[in-house]
C-alpha atoms as a printed R data frame, in Angstrom:
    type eleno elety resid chain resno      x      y       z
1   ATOM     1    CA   UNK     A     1 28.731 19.526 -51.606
2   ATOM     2    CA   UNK     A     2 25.790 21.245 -50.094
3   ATOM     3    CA   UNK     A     3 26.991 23.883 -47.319
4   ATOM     4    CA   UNK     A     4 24.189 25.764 -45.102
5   ATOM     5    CA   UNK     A     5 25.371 28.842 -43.393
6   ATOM     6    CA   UNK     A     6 23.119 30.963 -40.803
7   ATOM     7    CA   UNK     A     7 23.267 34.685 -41.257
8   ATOM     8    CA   UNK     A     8 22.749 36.310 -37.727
9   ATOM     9    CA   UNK     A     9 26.040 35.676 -35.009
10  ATOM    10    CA   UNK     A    10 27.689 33.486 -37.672
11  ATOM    11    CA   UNK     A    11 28.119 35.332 -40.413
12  ATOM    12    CA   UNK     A    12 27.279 38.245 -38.958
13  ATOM    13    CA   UNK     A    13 28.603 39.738 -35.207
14  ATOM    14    CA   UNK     A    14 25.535 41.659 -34.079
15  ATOM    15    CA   UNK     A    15 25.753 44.278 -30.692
16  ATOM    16    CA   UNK     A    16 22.556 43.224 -29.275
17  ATOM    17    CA   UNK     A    17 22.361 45.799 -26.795
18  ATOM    18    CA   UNK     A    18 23.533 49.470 -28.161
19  ATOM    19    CA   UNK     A    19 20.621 49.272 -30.973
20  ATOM    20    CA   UNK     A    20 18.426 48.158 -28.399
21  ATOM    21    CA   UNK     A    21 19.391 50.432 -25.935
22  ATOM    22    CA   UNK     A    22 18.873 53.197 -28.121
23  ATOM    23    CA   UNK     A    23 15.221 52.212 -29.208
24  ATOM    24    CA   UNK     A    24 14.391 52.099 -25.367
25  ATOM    25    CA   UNK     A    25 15.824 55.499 -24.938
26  ATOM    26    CA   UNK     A    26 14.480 57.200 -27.472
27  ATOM    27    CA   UNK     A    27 10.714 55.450 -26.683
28  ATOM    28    CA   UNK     A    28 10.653 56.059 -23.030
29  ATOM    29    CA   UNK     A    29 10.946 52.879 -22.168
30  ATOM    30    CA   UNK     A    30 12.593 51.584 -18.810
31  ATOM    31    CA   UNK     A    31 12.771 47.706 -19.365
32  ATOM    32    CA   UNK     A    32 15.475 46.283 -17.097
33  ATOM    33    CA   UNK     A    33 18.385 44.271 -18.639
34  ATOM    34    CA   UNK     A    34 18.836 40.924 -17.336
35  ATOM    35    CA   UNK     A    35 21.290 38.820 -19.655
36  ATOM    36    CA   UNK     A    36 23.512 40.760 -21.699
37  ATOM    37    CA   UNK     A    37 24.918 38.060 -23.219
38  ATOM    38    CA   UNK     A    38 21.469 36.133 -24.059
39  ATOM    39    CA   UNK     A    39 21.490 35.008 -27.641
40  ATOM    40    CA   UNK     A    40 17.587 35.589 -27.871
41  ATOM    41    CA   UNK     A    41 16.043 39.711 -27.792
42  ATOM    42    CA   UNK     A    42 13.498 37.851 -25.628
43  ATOM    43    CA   UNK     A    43 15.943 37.068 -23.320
44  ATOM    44    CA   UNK     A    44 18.152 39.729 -23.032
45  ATOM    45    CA   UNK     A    45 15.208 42.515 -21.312
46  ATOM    46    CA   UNK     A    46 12.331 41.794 -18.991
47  ATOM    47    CA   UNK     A    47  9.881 42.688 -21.892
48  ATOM    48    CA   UNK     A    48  7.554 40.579 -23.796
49  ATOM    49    CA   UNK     A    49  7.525 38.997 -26.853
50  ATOM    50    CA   UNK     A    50  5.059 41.753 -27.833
51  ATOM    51    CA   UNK     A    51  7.284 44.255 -26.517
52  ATOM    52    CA   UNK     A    52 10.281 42.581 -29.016
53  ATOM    53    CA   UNK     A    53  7.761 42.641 -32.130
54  ATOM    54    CA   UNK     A    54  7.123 45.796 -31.386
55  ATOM    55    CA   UNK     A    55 10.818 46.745 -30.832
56  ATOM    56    CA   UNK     A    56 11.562 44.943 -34.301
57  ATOM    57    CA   UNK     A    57  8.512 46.517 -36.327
58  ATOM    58    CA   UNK     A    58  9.473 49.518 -35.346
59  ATOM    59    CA   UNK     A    59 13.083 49.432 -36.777
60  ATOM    60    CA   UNK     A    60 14.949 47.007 -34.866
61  ATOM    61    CA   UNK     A    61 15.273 44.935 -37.187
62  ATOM    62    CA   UNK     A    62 18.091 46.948 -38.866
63  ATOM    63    CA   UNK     A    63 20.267 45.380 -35.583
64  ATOM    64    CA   UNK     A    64 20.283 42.023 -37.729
65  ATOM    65    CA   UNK     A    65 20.551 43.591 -41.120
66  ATOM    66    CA   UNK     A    66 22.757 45.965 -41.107
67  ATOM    67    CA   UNK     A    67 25.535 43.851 -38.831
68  ATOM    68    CA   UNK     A    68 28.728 43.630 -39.664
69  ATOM    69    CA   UNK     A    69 29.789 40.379 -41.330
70  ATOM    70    CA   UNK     A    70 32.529 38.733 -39.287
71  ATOM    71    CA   UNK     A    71 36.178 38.876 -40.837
72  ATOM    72    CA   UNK     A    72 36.938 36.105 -43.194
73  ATOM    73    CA   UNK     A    73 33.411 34.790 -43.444
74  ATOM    74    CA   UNK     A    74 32.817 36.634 -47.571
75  ATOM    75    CA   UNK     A    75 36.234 35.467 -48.570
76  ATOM    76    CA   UNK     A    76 35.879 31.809 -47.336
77  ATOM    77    CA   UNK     A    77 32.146 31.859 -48.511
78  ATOM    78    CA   UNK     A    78 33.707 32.882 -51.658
79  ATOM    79    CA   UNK     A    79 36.781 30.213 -51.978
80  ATOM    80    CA   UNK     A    80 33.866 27.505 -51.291
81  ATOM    81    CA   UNK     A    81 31.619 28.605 -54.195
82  ATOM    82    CA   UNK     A    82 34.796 28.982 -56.571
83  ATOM    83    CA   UNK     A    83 35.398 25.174 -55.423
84  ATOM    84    CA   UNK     A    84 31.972 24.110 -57.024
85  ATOM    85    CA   UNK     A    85 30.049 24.018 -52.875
86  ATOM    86    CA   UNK     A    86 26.716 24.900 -53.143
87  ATOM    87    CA   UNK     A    87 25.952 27.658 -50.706
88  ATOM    88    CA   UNK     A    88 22.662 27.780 -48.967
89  ATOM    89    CA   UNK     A    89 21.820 30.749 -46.422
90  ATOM    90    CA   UNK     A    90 19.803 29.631 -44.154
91  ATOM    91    CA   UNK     A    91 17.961 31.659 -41.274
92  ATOM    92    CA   UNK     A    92 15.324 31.523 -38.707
93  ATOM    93    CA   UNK     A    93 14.631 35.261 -39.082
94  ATOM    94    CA   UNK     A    94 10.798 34.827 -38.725
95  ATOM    95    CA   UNK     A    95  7.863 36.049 -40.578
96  ATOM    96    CA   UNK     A    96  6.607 37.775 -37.876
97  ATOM    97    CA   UNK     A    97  9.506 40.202 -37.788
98  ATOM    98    CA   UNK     A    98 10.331 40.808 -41.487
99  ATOM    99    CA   UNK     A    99  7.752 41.802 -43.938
100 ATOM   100    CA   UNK     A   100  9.921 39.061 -46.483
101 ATOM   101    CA   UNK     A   101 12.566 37.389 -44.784
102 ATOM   102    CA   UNK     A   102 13.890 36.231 -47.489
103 ATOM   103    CA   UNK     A   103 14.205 38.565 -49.721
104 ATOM   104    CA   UNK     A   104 15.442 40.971 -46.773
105 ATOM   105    CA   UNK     A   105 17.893 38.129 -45.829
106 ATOM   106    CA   UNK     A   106 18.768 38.072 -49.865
107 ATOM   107    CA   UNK     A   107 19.375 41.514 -49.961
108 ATOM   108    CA   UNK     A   108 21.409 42.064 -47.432
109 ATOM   109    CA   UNK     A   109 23.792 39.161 -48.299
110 ATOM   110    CA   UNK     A   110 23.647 41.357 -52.022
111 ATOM   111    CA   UNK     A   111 24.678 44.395 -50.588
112 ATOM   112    CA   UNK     A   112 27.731 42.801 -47.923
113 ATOM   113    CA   UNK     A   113 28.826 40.619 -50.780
114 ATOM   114    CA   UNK     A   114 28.316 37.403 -49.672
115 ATOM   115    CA   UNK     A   115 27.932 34.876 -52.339
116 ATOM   116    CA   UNK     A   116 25.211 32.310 -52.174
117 ATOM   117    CA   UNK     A   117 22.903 30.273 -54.266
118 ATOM   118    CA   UNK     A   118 19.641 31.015 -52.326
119 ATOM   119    CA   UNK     A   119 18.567 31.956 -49.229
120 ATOM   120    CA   UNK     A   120 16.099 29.940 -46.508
121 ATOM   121    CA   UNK     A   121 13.789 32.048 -44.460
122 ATOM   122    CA   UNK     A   122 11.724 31.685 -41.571
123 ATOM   123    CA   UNK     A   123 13.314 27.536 -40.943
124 ATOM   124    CA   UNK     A   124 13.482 26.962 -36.987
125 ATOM   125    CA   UNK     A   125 14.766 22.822 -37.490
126 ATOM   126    CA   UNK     A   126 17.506 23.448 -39.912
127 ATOM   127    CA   UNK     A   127 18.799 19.952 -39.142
128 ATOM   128    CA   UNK     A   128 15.597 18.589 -40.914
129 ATOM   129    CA   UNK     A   129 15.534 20.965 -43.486
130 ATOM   130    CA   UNK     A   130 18.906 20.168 -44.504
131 ATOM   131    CA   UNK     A   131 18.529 16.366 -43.942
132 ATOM   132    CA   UNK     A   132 15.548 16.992 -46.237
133 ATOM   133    CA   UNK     A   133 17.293 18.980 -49.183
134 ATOM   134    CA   UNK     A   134 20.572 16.701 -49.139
135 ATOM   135    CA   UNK     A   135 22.654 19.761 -47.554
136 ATOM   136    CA   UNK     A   136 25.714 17.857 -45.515
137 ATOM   137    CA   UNK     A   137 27.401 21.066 -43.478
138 ATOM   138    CA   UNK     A   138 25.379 23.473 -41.525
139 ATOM   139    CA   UNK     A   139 27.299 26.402 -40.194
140 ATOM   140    CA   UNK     A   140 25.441 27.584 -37.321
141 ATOM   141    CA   UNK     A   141 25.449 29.652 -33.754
142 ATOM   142    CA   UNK     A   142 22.790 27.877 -31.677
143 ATOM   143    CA   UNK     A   143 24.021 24.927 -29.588
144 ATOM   144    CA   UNK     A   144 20.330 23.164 -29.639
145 ATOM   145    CA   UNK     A   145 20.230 23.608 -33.381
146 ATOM   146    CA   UNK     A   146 23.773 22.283 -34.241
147 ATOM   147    CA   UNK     A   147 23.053 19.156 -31.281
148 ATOM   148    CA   UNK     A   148 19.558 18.570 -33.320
149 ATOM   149    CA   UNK     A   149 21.038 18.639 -36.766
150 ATOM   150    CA   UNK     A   150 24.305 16.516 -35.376
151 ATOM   151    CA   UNK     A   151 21.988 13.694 -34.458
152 ATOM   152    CA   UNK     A   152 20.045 13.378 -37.863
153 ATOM   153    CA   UNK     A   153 23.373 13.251 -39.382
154 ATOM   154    CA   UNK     A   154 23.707 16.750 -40.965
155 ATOM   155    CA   UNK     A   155 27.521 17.572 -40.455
156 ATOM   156    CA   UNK     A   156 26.928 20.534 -37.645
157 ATOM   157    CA   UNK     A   157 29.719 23.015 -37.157
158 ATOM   158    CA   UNK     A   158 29.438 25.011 -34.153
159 ATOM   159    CA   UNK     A   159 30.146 28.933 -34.507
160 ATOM   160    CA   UNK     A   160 31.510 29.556 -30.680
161 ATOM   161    CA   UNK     A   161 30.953 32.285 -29.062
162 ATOM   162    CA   UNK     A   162 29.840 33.989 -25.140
163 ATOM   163    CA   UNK     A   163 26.434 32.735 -25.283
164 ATOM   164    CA   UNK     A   164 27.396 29.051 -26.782
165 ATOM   165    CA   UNK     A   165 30.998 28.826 -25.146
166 ATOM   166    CA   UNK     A   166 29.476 26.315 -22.072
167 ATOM   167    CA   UNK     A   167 28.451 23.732 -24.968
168 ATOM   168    CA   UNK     A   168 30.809 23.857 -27.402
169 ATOM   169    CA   UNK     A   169 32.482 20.543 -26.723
170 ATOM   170    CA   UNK     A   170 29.155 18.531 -27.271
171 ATOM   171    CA   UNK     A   171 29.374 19.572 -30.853
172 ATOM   172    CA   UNK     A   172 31.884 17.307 -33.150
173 ATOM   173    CA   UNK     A   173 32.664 20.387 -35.246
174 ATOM   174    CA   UNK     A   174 33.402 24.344 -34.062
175 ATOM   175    CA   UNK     A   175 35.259 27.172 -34.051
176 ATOM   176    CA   UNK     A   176 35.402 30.807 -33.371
177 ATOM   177    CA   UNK     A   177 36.323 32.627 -35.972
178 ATOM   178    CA   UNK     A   178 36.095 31.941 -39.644
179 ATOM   179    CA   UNK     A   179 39.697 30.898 -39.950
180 ATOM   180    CA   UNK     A   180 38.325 27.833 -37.535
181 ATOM   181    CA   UNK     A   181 35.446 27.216 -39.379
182 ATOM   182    CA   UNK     A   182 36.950 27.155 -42.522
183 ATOM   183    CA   UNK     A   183 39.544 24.321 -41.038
184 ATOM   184    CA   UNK     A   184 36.640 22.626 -39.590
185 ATOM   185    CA   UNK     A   185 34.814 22.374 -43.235
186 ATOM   186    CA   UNK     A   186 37.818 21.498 -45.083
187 ATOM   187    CA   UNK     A   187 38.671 18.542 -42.079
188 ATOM   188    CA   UNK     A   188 35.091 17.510 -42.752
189 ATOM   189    CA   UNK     A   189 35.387 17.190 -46.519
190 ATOM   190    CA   UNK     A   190 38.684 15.595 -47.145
191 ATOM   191    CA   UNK     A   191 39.375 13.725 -43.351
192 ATOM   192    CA   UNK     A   192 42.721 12.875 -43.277
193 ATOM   193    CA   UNK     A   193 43.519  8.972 -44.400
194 ATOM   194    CA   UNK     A   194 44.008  6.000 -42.019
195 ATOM   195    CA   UNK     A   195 47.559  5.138 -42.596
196 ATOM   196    CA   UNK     A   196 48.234  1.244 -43.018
């Protein structure tokens, strides 16, 4: 089977706000925080989406590749490979931000461990893409992505955490660590028999 896995808040836990914290100290800069627990850089300051390029250009970036993974995620990534899953990463790290998502995304999933069989840049409707490359499990963090993918039929398991928490229940599949998710894959590849 054909598992997609997202890289940043699912298999990675990233602190947001010290890196970014830092960069505004260290340039000057006074933007106000207004949603500490916002799941988008955009959202988290009152700055622009300029002002996050910039902030990401300039080094921020390293808040998304150089989090830590979460515990458990390698080893079940691992067990899933060893059982003959194919393993797709698949991000929405964009273009705009990395010079090569992809091969930045590769090489950081080298260098933690994390076995995979390719990596997906730069892909916003994962639902479709998977749909479209015959992938049946997407692992992923963002409500609107998992709901989106859950409707075309892609087998969506929520990774729950502050900034999902409210929605979690509208998604068929989720947990919150990666003992959960693991249960929720293996429920979703051998559901337990009617009994006659």
């Amino acid at each position: 089977m054909k598992i997609a896995i997202d890289i940043d808040d699912t298999l990675t836990e990233i602190d947001r706000i010290a890196a970014t914290e830092k960069y505004l100290s260290e340039n000057g800069f006074s933007f106000r925080l207004v949603d500490p627990y916002a799941h988008a850089l955009s959202e988290m300051y009152d700055w622009t989406h300029d002002d996050v390029t910039r902030f990401i250009k300039s080094g921020g970036y390293k808040v998304f590749t150089d989090a830590p993974l979460r515990k458990g995620a390698k080893e079940t990534l691992r067990k899933w490979r060893a059982a003959g899953h194919e393993i797709v990463i698949l991000t929405a790290r964009p273009s705009a931000w990395f010079d090569d998502a992809e091969s930045v995304s590769k090489a950081q999933m080298d260098r933690c461990g994390v076995p995979c069989d390719r990596v997906v840049a730069d892909v916003w409707e994962k639902g479709e893409y998977c749909r479209a490359h015959g992938i049946e499990i997407l692992i992923e963090d963002n409500f609107e992505i998992c709901k989106k993918a859950q409707a075309l039929g892609v087998k969506a398991v929520l990774f729950v955490d502050r900034h999902n928490l409210e929605h979690a229940k509208e998604i068929r599949y989720a947990g919150s660590d990666w003992g959960h998710i693991a249960s929720a894959v293996e429920y979703i590849l051998d559901p337990p028999r009617e009994r006659s």
